[in-house]
PDB file of C-alpha atoms in Angstrom:
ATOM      1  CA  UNK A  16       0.000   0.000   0.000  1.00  0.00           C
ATOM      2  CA  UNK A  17       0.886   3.344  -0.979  1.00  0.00           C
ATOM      3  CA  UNK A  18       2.512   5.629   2.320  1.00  0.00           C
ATOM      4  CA  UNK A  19       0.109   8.447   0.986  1.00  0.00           C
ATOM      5  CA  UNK A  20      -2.974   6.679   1.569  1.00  0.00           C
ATOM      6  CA  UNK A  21      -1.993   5.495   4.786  1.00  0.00           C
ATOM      7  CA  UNK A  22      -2.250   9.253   6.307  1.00  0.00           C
ATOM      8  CA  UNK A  23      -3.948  11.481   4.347  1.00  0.00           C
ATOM      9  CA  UNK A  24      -3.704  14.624   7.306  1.00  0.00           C
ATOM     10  CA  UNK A  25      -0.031  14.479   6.918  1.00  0.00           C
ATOM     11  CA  UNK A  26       0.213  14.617   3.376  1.00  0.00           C
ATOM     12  CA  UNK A  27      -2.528  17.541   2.963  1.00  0.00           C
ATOM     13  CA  UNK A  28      -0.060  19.385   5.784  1.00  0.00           C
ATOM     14  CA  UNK A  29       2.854  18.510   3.518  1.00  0.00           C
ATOM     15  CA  UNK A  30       1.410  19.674   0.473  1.00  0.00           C
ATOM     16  CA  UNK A  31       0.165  22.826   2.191  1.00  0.00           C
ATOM     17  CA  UNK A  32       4.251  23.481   3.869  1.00  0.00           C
ATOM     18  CA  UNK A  33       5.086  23.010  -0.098  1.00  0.00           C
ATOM     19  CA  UNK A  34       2.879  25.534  -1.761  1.00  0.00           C
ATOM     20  CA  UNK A  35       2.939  28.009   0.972  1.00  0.00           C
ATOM     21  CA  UNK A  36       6.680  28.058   1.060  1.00  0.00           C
ATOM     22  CA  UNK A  37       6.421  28.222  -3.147  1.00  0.00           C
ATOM     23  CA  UNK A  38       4.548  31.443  -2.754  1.00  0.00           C
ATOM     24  CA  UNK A  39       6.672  33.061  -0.216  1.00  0.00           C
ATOM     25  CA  UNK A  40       9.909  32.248  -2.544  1.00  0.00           C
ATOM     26  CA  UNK A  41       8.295  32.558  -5.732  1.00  0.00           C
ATOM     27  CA  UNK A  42       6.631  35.497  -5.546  1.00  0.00           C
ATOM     28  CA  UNK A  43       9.525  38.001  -4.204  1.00  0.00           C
ATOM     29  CA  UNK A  44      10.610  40.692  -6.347  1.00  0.00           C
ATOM     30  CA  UNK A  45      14.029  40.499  -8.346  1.00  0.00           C
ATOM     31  CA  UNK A  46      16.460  42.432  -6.559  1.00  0.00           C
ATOM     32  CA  UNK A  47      19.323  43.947  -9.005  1.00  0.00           C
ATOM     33  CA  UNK A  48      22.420  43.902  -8.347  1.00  0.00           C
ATOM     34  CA  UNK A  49      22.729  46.570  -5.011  1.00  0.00           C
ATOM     35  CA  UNK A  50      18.470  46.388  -3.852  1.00  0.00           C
ATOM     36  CA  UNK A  51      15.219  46.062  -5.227  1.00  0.00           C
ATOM     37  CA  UNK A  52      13.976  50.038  -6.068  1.00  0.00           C
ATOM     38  CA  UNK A  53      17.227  51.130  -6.579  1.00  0.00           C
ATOM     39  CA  UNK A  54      18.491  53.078  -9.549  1.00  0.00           C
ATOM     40  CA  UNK A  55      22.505  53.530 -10.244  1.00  0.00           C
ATOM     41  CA  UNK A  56      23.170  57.277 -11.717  1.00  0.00           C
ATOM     42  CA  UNK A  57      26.536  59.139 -12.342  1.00  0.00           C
ATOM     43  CA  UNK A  58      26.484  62.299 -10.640  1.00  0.00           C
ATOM     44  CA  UNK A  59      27.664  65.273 -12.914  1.00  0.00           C
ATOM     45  CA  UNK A  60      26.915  68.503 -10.911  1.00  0.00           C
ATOM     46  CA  UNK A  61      26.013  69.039  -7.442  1.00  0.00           C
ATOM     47  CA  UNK A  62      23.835  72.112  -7.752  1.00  0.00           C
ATOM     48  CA  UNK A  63      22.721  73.044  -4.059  1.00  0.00           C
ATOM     49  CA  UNK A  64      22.862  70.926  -0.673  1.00  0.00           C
ATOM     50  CA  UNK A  65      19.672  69.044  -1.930  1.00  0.00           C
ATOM     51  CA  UNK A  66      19.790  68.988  -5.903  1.00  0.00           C
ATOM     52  CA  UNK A  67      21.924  66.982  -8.331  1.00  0.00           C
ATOM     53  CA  UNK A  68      22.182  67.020 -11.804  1.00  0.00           C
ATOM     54  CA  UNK A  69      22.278  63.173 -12.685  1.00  0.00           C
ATOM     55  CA  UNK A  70      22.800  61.066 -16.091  1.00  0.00           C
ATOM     56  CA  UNK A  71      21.798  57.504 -16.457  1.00  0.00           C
ATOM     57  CA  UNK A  72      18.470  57.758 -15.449  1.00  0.00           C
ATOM     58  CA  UNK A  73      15.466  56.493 -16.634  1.00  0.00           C
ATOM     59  CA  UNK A  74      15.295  55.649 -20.251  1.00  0.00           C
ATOM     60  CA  UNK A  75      17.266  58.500 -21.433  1.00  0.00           C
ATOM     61  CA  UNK A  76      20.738  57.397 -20.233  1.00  0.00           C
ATOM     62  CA  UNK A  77      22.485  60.494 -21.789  1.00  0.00           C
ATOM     63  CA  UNK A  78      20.180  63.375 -20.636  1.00  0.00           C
ATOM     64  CA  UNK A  79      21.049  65.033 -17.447  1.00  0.00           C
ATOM     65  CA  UNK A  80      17.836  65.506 -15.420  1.00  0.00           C
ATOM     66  CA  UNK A  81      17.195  66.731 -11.883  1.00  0.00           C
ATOM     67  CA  UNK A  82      17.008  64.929  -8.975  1.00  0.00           C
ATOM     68  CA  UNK A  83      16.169  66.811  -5.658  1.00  0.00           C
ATOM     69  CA  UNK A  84      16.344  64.392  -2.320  1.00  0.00           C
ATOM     70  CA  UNK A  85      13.243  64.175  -0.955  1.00  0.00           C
ATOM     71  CA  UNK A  86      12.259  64.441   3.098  1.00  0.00           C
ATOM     72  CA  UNK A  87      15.221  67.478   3.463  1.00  0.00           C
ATOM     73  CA  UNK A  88      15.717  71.515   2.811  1.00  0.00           C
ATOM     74  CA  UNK A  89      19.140  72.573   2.871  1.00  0.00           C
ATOM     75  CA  UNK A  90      19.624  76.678   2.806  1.00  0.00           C
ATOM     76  CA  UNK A  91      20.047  77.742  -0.677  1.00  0.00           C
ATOM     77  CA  UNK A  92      23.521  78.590  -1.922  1.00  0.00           C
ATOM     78  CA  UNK A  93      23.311  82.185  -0.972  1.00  0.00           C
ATOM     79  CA  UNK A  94      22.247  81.808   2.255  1.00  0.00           C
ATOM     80  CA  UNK A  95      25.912  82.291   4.156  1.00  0.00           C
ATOM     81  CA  UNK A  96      27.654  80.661   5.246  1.00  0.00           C
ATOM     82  CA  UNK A  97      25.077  77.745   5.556  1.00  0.00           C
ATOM     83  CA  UNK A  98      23.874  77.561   1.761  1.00  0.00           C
ATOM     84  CA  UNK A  99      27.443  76.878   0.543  1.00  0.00           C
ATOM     85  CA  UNK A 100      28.754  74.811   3.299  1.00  0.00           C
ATOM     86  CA  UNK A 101      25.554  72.572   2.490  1.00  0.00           C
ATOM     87  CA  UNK A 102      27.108  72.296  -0.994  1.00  0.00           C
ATOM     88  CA  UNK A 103      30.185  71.995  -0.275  1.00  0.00           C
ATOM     89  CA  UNK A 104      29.342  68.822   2.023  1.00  0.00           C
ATOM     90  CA  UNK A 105      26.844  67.265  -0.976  1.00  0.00           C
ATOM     91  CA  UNK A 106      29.789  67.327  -2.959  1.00  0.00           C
ATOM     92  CA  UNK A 107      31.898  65.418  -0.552  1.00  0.00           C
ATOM     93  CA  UNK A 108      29.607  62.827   0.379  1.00  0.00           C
ATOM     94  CA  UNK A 109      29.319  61.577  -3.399  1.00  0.00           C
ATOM     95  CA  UNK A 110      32.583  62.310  -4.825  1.00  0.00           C
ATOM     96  CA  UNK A 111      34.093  59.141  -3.773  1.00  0.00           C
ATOM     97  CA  UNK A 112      33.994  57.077  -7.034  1.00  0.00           C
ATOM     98  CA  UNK A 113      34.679  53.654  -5.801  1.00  0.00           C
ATOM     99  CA  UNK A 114      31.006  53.442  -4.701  1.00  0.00           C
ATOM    100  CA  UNK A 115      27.810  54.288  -6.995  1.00  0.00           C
ATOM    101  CA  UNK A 116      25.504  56.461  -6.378  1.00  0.00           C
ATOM    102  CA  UNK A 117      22.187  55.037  -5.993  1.00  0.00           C
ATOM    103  CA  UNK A 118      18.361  57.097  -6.020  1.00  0.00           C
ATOM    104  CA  UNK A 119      15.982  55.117  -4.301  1.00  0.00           C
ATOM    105  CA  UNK A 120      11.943  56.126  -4.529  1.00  0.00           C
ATOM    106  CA  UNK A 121       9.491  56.522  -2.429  1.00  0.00           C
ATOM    107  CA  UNK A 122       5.072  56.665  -2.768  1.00  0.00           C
ATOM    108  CA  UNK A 123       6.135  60.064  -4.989  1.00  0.00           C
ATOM    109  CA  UNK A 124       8.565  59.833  -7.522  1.00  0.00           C
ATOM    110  CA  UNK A 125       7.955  63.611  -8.646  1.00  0.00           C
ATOM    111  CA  UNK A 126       7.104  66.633  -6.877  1.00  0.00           C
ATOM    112  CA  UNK A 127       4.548  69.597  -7.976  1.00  0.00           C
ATOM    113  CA  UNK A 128       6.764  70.917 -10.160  1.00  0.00           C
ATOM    114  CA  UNK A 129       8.016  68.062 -12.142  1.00  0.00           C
ATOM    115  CA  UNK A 130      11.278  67.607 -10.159  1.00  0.00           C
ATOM    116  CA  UNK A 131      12.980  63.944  -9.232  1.00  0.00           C
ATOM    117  CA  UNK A 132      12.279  62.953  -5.634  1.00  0.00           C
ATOM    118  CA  UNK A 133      15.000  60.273  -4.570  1.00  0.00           C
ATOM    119  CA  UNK A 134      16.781  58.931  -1.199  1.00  0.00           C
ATOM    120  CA  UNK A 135      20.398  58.913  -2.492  1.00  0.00           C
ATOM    121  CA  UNK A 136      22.321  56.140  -1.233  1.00  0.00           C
ATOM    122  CA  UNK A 137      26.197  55.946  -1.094  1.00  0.00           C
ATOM    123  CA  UNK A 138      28.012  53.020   0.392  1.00  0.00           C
ATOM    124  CA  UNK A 139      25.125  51.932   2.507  1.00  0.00           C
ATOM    125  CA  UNK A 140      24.702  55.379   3.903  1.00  0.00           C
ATOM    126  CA  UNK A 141      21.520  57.723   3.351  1.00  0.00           C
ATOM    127  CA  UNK A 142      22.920  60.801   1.763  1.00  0.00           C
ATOM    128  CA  UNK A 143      19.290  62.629   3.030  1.00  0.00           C
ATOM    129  CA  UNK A 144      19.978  61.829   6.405  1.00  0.00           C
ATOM    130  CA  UNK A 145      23.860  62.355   7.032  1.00  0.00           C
ATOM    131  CA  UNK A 146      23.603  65.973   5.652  1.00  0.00           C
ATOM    132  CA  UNK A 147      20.322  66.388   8.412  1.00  0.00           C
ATOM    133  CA  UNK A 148      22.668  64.867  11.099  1.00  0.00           C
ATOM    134  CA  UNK A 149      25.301  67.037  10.375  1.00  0.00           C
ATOM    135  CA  UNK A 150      23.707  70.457  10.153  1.00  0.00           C
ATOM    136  CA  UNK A 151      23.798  70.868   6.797  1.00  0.00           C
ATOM    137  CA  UNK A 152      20.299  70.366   6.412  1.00  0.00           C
ATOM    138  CA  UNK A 153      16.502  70.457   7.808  1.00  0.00           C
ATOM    139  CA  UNK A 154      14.428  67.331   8.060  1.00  0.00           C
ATOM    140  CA  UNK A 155      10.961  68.273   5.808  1.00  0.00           C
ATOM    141  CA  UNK A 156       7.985  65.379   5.849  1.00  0.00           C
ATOM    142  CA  UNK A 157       7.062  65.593   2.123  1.00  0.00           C
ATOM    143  CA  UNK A 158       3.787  63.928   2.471  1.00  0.00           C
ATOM    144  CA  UNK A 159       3.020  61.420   0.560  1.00  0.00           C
ATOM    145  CA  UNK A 160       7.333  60.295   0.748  1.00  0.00           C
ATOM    146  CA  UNK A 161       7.529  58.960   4.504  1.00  0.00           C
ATOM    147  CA  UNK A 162       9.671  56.329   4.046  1.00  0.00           C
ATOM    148  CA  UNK A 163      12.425  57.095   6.417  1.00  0.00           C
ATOM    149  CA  UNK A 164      11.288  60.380   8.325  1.00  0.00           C
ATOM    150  CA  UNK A 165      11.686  58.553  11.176  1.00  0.00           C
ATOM    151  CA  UNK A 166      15.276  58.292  10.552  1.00  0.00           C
ATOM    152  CA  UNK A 167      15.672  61.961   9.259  1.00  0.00           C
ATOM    153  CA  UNK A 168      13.966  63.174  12.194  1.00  0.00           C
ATOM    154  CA  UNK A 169      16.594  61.254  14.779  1.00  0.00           C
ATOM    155  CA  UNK A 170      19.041  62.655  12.821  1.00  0.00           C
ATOM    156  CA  UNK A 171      18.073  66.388  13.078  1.00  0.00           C
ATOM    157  CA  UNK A 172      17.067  65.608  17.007  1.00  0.00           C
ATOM    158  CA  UNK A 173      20.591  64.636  17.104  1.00  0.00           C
ATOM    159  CA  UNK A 174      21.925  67.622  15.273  1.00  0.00           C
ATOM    160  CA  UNK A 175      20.668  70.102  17.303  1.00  0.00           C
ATOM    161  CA  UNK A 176      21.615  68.682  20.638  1.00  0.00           C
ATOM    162  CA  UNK A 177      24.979  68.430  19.599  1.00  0.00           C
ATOM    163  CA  UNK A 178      24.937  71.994  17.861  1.00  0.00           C
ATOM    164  CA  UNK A 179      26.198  70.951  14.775  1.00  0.00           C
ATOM    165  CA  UNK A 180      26.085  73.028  11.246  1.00  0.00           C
ATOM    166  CA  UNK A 181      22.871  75.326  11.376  1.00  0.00           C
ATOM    167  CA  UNK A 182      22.109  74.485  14.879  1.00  0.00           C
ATOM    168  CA  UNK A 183      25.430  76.430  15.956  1.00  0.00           C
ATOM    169  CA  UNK A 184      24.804  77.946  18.988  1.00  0.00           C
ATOM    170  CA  UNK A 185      27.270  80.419  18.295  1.00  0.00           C
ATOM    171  CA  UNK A 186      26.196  80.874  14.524  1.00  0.00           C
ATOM    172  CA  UNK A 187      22.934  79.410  14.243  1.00  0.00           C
ATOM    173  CA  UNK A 188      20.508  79.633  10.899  1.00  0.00           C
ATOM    174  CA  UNK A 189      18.582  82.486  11.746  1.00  0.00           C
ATOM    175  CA  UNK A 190      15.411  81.756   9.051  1.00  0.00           C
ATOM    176  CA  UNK A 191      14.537  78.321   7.681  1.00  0.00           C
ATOM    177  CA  UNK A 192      15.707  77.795   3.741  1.00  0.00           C
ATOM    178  CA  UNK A 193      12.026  77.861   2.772  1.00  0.00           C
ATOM    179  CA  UNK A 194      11.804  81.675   4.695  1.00  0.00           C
ATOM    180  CA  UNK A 195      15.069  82.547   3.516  1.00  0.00           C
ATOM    181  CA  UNK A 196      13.708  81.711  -0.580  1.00  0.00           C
ATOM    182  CA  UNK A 197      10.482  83.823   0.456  1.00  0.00           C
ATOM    183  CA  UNK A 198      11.980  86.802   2.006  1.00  0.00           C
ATOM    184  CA  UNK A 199      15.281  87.100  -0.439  1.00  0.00           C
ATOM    185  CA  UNK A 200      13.341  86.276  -4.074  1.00  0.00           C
TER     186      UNK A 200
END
């Protein structure tokens, strides 16, 4: 006599194990080669502390677009000595060419006025939020992009008890980028 027939409860469990463990590996996503939702990008031009001019991106691999990083506002350029210093920093943080540069998306890939939104990854380490930790920039929820505000927002908690970049207590930003822009047009 077939084993099978002799217990049909444990095959029915068995077959069950089989199918469920069939859906959990055969239905997860192809990850490339660094993470799934990840996009590799030469940098050409760091424009402020939260823009970059990009190619390799999309399917137009030799136009430069735009890519601002979402859930931060860094003062803009002319905002001194913070504006430049954010810059400056940017620049630093992705120079290194032994590691790509990779944009990761959130809910929003574009913002109201057509720009790139992207997390921009270096190395393992969240661009967004190591500029925010330093003091180079402000933690901003851009809602429907709320992937790691929880991280961003540690990192400026962090930034401002240890007084670092804008949260100088001996220099501190005086208006937030977004006043700054408003009041100096």
């Amino acid at each position: 006599m077939n084993c099978f027939h002799q217990n049909p409860i444990k095959v029915s469990s068995l077959f069950l194990v089989f199918c469920c463990l069939l859906l959990l590996f055969g239905c997860q996503a192809k990850k490339d080669k660094f993470q799934a939702g990840m996009v590799e990008i030469k940098v050409v031009r760091v424009v402020n502390g939260q823009t970059l001019q990009v190619m390799g991106f999309r399917e137009q691999p030799s136009l430069i677009s735009e890519v601002r990083l979402t859930g931060i506002s860094s003062p803009p350029v002319r905002q001194r000595p913070w504006g430049e210093a954010s810059r400056k920093r940017l620049i630093e943080l992705i120079e290194d060419k032994s590691f790509p540069v990779r944009l990761e998306f959130d809910a929003e890939a574009k913002d109201k006025y057509g720009r790139t939104l992207a997390y921009v990854w270096k190395n393992d380490n969240l661009i967004n939020e190591q500029l925010v930790k330093e003091g180079h920039a402000l933690f901003t929820a851009r809602s429907p992009n709320h992937k790691y505000d929880s991280r961003l927002e540690r990192a400026q908690h962090w930034s401002r008890l240890m007084g670092e970049g804008i949260w100088n207590p001996d220099n501190p930003m005086r208006l937030s980028p977004s006043e700054f822009r408003r009041v100096y047009r």
